[in-house]
mmCIF file of C-alpha atoms in Angstrom:
data_model
loop_
_atom_site.group_PDB
_atom_site.id
_atom_site.type_symbol
_atom_site.label_atom_id
_atom_site.label_comp_id
_atom_site.label_asym_id
_atom_site.label_seq_id
_atom_site.Cartn_x
_atom_site.Cartn_y
_atom_site.Cartn_z
ATOM 1 C CA MET A 275 11.668 -10.633 16.269
ATOM 2 C CA SER A 276 9.438 -10.526 13.923
ATOM 3 C CA GLN A 277 7.930 -13.878 11.886
ATOM 4 C CA PHE A 278 9.078 -14.637 8.496
ATOM 5 C CA PHE A 279 7.385 -15.514 6.062
ATOM 6 C CA GLN A 280 9.223 -17.127 2.513
ATOM 7 C CA ILE A 281 6.283 -16.931 -0.267
ATOM 8 C CA HIS A 282 6.872 -17.864 -3.551
ATOM 9 C CA PRO A 283 6.108 -14.394 -6.302
ATOM 10 C CA GLU A 284 4.731 -16.404 -8.483
ATOM 11 C CA THR A 285 2.510 -19.047 -7.267
ATOM 12 C CA PRO A 286 1.686 -18.283 -3.320
ATOM 13 C CA GLN A 287 1.825 -21.146 -0.716
ATOM 14 C CA LEU A 288 -1.857 -20.634 0.745
ATOM 15 C CA ARG A 289 -0.555 -21.859 4.384
ATOM 16 C CA LEU A 290 1.621 -18.731 4.487
ATOM 17 C CA VAL A 291 -0.793 -16.702 2.515
ATOM 18 C CA ARG A 292 -3.376 -17.176 5.332
ATOM 19 C CA ARG A 293 -0.464 -17.350 8.390
ATOM 20 C CA THR A 294 0.607 -13.693 6.765
ATOM 21 C CA ALA A 295 -3.364 -12.417 6.778
ATOM 22 C CA GLU A 296 -3.591 -13.928 10.721
ATOM 23 C CA VAL A 297 -1.143 -11.253 11.960
ATOM 24 C CA LEU A 298 -3.278 -8.840 10.145
ATOM 25 C CA GLN A 299 -6.462 -9.799 11.643
ATOM 26 C CA ALA A 300 -5.247 -9.965 14.676
ATOM 27 C CA GLY A 301 -4.036 -6.205 14.336
ATOM 28 C CA GLY A 302 -0.778 -6.702 13.564
ATOM 29 C CA VAL A 303 1.460 -4.763 11.038
ATOM 30 C CA ILE A 304 3.574 -6.329 8.217
ATOM 31 C CA VAL A 305 6.354 -5.456 5.557
ATOM 32 C CA TYR A 306 5.129 -7.283 2.263
ATOM 33 C CA PRO A 307 6.289 -7.458 -1.548
ATOM 34 C CA THR A 308 4.319 -5.103 -3.878
ATOM 35 C CA ASP A 309 5.037 -4.237 -7.751
ATOM 36 C CA SER A 310 6.895 -1.346 -7.235
ATOM 37 C CA THR A 311 9.050 -1.408 -3.200
ATOM 38 C CA TYR A 312 7.996 -3.105 -0.333
ATOM 39 C CA ALA A 313 5.457 -1.728 1.959
ATOM 40 C CA LEU A 314 4.444 -1.563 5.552
ATOM 41 C CA ALA A 315 0.267 -2.370 5.936
ATOM 42 C CA CYS A 316 -2.334 -2.928 8.151
ATOM 43 C CA ARG A 317 -6.106 -3.008 8.400
ATOM 44 C CA MET A 318 -8.036 -0.077 7.746
ATOM 45 C CA GLY A 319 -9.919 -0.197 11.666
ATOM 46 C CA GLU A 320 -6.456 -0.985 13.760
ATOM 47 C CA LYS A 321 -5.743 2.516 15.155
ATOM 48 C CA ASP A 322 -2.773 1.590 17.133
ATOM 49 C CA ALA A 323 -1.032 -0.608 14.252
ATOM 50 C CA ILE A 324 -1.265 2.642 11.620
ATOM 51 C CA ASP A 325 0.248 5.019 14.268
ATOM 52 C CA ARG A 326 2.769 2.014 14.670
ATOM 53 C CA ILE A 327 3.582 2.726 10.766
ATOM 54 C CA ARG A 328 3.483 6.698 11.129
ATOM 55 C CA ARG A 329 6.343 6.054 14.080
ATOM 56 C CA ILE A 330 8.409 3.833 11.297
ATOM 57 C CA ARG A 331 8.415 5.971 8.186
ATOM 58 C CA HIS A 332 8.474 9.479 10.755
ATOM 59 C CA LEU A 333 5.466 10.494 8.866
ATOM 60 C CA ASP A 334 2.704 13.214 9.903
ATOM 61 C CA ASP A 335 -1.061 13.112 9.788
ATOM 62 C CA ARG A 336 0.094 15.131 6.595
ATOM 63 C CA HIS A 337 1.199 12.639 4.437
ATOM 64 C CA ASN A 338 -1.517 10.376 3.015
ATOM 65 C CA LEU A 339 -1.522 6.552 3.568
ATOM 66 C CA THR A 340 -2.345 4.721 0.845
ATOM 67 C CA LEU A 341 -5.721 2.035 0.754
ATOM 68 C CA VAL A 342 -3.886 -1.089 -1.505
ATOM 69 C CA CYS A 343 -7.240 -2.542 -2.722
ATOM 70 C CA ARG A 344 -7.480 -6.144 -4.530
ATOM 71 C CA ASP A 345 -9.354 -5.090 -7.884
ATOM 72 C CA LEU A 346 -11.673 -1.866 -8.460
ATOM 73 C CA SER A 347 -14.713 -3.484 -6.856
ATOM 74 C CA ASP A 348 -13.340 -1.889 -3.871
ATOM 75 C CA ILE A 349 -12.507 1.535 -4.833
ATOM 76 C CA GLY A 350 -16.148 3.007 -5.542
ATOM 77 C CA VAL A 351 -16.916 2.458 -1.062
ATOM 78 C CA TYR A 352 -14.288 4.508 -0.538
ATOM 79 C CA ALA A 353 -13.521 7.024 -3.060
ATOM 80 C CA ARG A 354 -15.497 8.909 -5.346
ATOM 81 C CA VAL A 355 -15.184 8.299 -8.634
ATOM 82 C CA GLU A 356 -16.643 9.260 -12.018
ATOM 83 C CA ASN A 357 -17.084 7.893 -15.485
ATOM 84 C CA ASN A 358 -13.716 9.018 -16.706
ATOM 85 C CA THR A 359 -11.918 8.748 -13.829
ATOM 86 C CA PHE A 360 -12.958 5.119 -13.444
ATOM 87 C CA ARG A 361 -12.150 4.318 -17.168
ATOM 88 C CA LEU A 362 -8.486 5.785 -16.298
ATOM 89 C CA LEU A 363 -8.100 3.687 -13.086
ATOM 90 C CA LYS A 364 -9.480 0.572 -15.507
ATOM 91 C CA ALA A 365 -6.959 0.900 -18.121
ATOM 92 C CA HIS A 366 -3.882 1.396 -15.353
ATOM 93 C CA THR A 367 -4.944 -0.878 -12.959
ATOM 94 C CA PRO A 368 -3.061 -3.641 -11.658
ATOM 95 C CA GLY A 369 -0.283 -1.697 -11.691
ATOM 96 C CA PRO A 370 2.587 1.024 -10.096
ATOM 97 C CA PHE A 371 0.352 3.610 -9.512
ATOM 98 C CA THR A 372 -1.139 5.205 -6.307
ATOM 99 C CA PHE A 373 -4.235 7.374 -7.118
ATOM 100 C CA VAL A 374 -5.369 10.308 -4.948
ATOM 101 C CA LEU A 375 -9.111 10.242 -5.295
ATOM 102 C CA PRO A 376 -11.803 12.602 -2.980
ATOM 103 C CA ALA A 377 -12.261 10.323 -0.264
ATOM 104 C CA THR A 378 -16.228 8.610 1.085
ATOM 105 C CA SER A 379 -17.313 8.773 4.710
ATOM 106 C CA GLU A 380 -15.943 5.134 4.709
ATOM 107 C CA VAL A 381 -12.806 6.274 5.356
ATOM 108 C CA PRO A 382 -12.087 7.173 8.849
ATOM 109 C CA ARG A 383 -10.828 10.944 8.744
ATOM 110 C CA ARG A 384 -7.931 9.920 10.615
ATOM 111 C CA LEU A 385 -6.785 8.470 7.482
ATOM 112 C CA GLN A 386 -7.831 11.097 4.950
ATOM 113 C CA HIS A 387 -5.495 14.254 4.087
ATOM 114 C CA PRO A 388 -6.595 16.479 6.884
ATOM 115 C CA LYS A 389 -7.653 19.511 4.706
ATOM 116 C CA ARG A 390 -7.818 18.174 1.391
ATOM 117 C CA LYS A 391 -10.002 15.257 2.508
ATOM 118 C CA THR A 392 -8.872 12.513 0.229
ATOM 119 C CA ILE A 393 -7.215 8.944 -0.079
ATOM 120 C CA GLY A 394 -4.658 7.499 -2.089
ATOM 121 C CA ILE A 395 -5.791 3.897 -4.077
ATOM 122 C CA ARG A 396 -3.679 1.586 -4.864
ATOM 123 C CA VAL A 397 -4.324 -2.039 -6.804
ATOM 124 C CA PRO A 398 -0.858 -3.827 -6.871
ATOM 125 C CA ALA A 399 -0.048 -6.467 -9.501
ATOM 126 C CA HIS A 400 2.203 -8.473 -7.218
ATOM 127 C CA ARG A 401 0.619 -12.063 -6.703
ATOM 128 C CA VAL A 402 1.736 -12.436 -3.167
ATOM 129 C CA ALA A 403 0.408 -8.821 -2.151
ATOM 130 C CA GLN A 404 -3.391 -9.934 -4.608
ATOM 131 C CA ALA A 405 -3.163 -13.089 -2.326
ATOM 132 C CA VAL A 406 -3.025 -11.398 0.961
ATOM 133 C CA LEU A 407 -5.532 -9.009 -0.384
ATOM 134 C CA GLY A 408 -7.870 -11.880 -1.248
ATOM 135 C CA GLU A 409 -7.195 -13.784 2.089
ATOM 136 C CA VAL A 410 -7.856 -11.037 4.712
ATOM 137 C CA GLY A 411 -11.333 -10.153 2.193
ATOM 138 C CA GLU A 412 -10.701 -6.005 2.413
ATOM 139 C CA PRO A 413 -8.680 -2.758 1.946
ATOM 140 C CA LEU A 414 -5.167 -2.550 4.006
ATOM 141 C CA ILE A 415 -3.753 0.418 4.760
ATOM 142 C CA SER A 416 0.146 0.822 3.320
ATOM 143 C CA THR A 417 2.865 2.855 2.488
ATOM 144 C CA SER A 418 5.849 2.261 0.807
ATOM 145 C CA LEU A 419 9.117 1.456 3.327
ATOM 146 C CA MET A 420 11.170 4.095 2.857
ATOM 147 C CA LEU A 421 13.201 4.740 6.093
ATOM 148 C CA PRO A 422 13.621 7.850 7.805
ATOM 149 C CA GLY A 423 17.149 9.387 6.289
ATOM 150 C CA GLU A 424 17.320 7.271 3.767
ATOM 151 C CA GLU A 425 17.325 7.728 0.133
ATOM 152 C CA LEU A 426 16.704 4.293 -1.358
ATOM 153 C CA PRO A 427 14.093 1.661 -0.145
ATOM 154 C CA MET A 428 15.559 -1.423 1.130
ATOM 155 C CA THR A 429 15.190 -4.632 -1.332
ATOM 156 C CA ASP A 430 16.080 -7.386 1.002
ATOM 157 C CA ALA A 431 13.328 -8.747 3.283
ATOM 158 C CA GLU A 432 16.126 -10.703 5.431
ATOM 159 C CA LEU A 433 17.933 -7.701 6.153
ATOM 160 C CA ILE A 434 14.472 -5.814 6.166
ATOM 161 C CA ARG A 435 13.726 -8.089 9.384
ATOM 162 C CA GLU A 436 17.017 -7.481 10.521
ATOM 163 C CA ARG A 437 16.220 -3.803 10.847
ATOM 164 C CA LEU A 438 12.866 -3.845 11.711
ATOM 165 C CA GLY A 439 12.429 -6.919 13.306
ATOM 166 C CA SER A 440 11.066 -5.641 16.723
ATOM 167 C CA GLN A 441 8.334 -3.022 14.973
ATOM 168 C CA VAL A 442 6.469 -4.831 12.957
ATOM 169 C CA ASP A 443 4.774 -8.850 13.531
ATOM 170 C CA ALA A 444 5.659 -10.142 10.245
ATOM 171 C CA VAL A 445 8.152 -9.333 7.228
ATOM 172 C CA VAL A 446 6.732 -11.978 3.936
ATOM 173 C CA ASP A 447 9.653 -12.370 1.684
ATOM 174 C CA GLY A 448 8.420 -12.304 -1.505
ATOM 175 C CA GLY A 449 11.946 -12.070 -3.257
ATOM 176 C CA PRO A 450 14.126 -9.073 -4.246
ATOM 177 C CA GLY A 451 12.077 -5.587 -3.569
ATOM 178 C CA GLY A 452 12.143 -2.695 -6.529
ATOM 179 C CA MET A 453 14.088 0.449 -6.038
ATOM 180 C CA GLN A 454 11.313 3.045 -6.733
ATOM 181 C CA PRO A 455 7.636 3.784 -4.997
ATOM 182 C CA SER A 456 4.706 3.795 -7.166
ATOM 183 C CA THR A 457 3.704 7.199 -9.213
ATOM 184 C CA VAL A 458 1.382 8.780 -7.353
ATOM 185 C CA VAL A 459 -1.126 10.002 -9.711
ATOM 186 C CA ASP A 460 -4.066 13.232 -8.520
ATOM 187 C CA LEU A 461 -7.430 12.429 -9.967
ATOM 188 C CA THR A 462 -9.124 15.224 -8.061
ATOM 189 C CA GLY A 463 -8.892 17.892 -10.329
ATOM 190 C CA SER A 464 -10.100 18.532 -14.071
ATOM 191 C CA ALA A 465 -7.037 17.022 -15.131
ATOM 192 C CA PRO A 466 -4.303 14.194 -13.559
ATOM 193 C CA VAL A 467 -1.078 15.670 -12.071
ATOM 194 C CA ILE A 468 1.960 13.625 -11.413
ATOM 195 C CA VAL A 469 2.671 14.159 -7.568
ATOM 196 C CA ARG A 470 5.639 11.360 -7.745
ATOM 197 C CA ARG A 471 7.256 9.960 -10.324
ATOM 198 C CA GLY A 472 8.266 6.488 -9.698
ATOM 199 C CA SER A 473 8.069 3.055 -11.166
ATOM 200 C CA GLY A 474 4.637 4.100 -13.230
ATOM 201 C CA ASP A 475 5.332 5.563 -16.212
ATOM 202 C CA PRO A 476 3.729 8.742 -15.949
ATOM 203 C CA SER A 477 3.242 9.790 -19.595
ATOM 204 C CA LEU A 478 0.469 7.754 -19.536
ATOM 205 C CA PHE A 479 -1.615 10.479 -17.517
ATOM 206 C CA GLU A 480 0.570 13.782 -18.596
ATOM 207 C CA ALA A 481 -1.148 12.381 -21.799
ATOM 208 C CA ALA A 482 -4.634 12.048 -20.508
#
């Protein structure tokens, strides 16, 4: 059974944040809260953990996984960002948006979209997610916790542990999860394109 950490959503306990980071640093897969839904995450270099996440979600190689960053300083390392794109990112991060951007050579090829060579980038506005990212000290690979065949995400951490306890290494309970995943915005073209409508307001980009 996976470890279970109840971390306060407003004032995360450092001791539990560190234990969560230790699970990730040991190559584990966690479930953690974001400002949209609960999500799965692991370190970028952990191929076995990434494969486990794909199996849990029944995802093929064409599904873009997301690089979750603590702030914009990481984004330039992993994605090519033009000045006008950077202004958009700065205006809407942190927040419930995932941005599709051209990947740099720092992103392993298996994490890029196989044809488009893109990566999804996200900066969540959730204090638990921010605390874990800060403790790990690097971006994490992540995807929303939408289980195969289900139309809605799971929102209760204890039920998530019952359902996935043998498939993940830790579940972080940060309070009730949201019902909508992040809004996905493709910024690889001349104008923003809404790929998936979710918890972020798409009109912010439709008028951009």
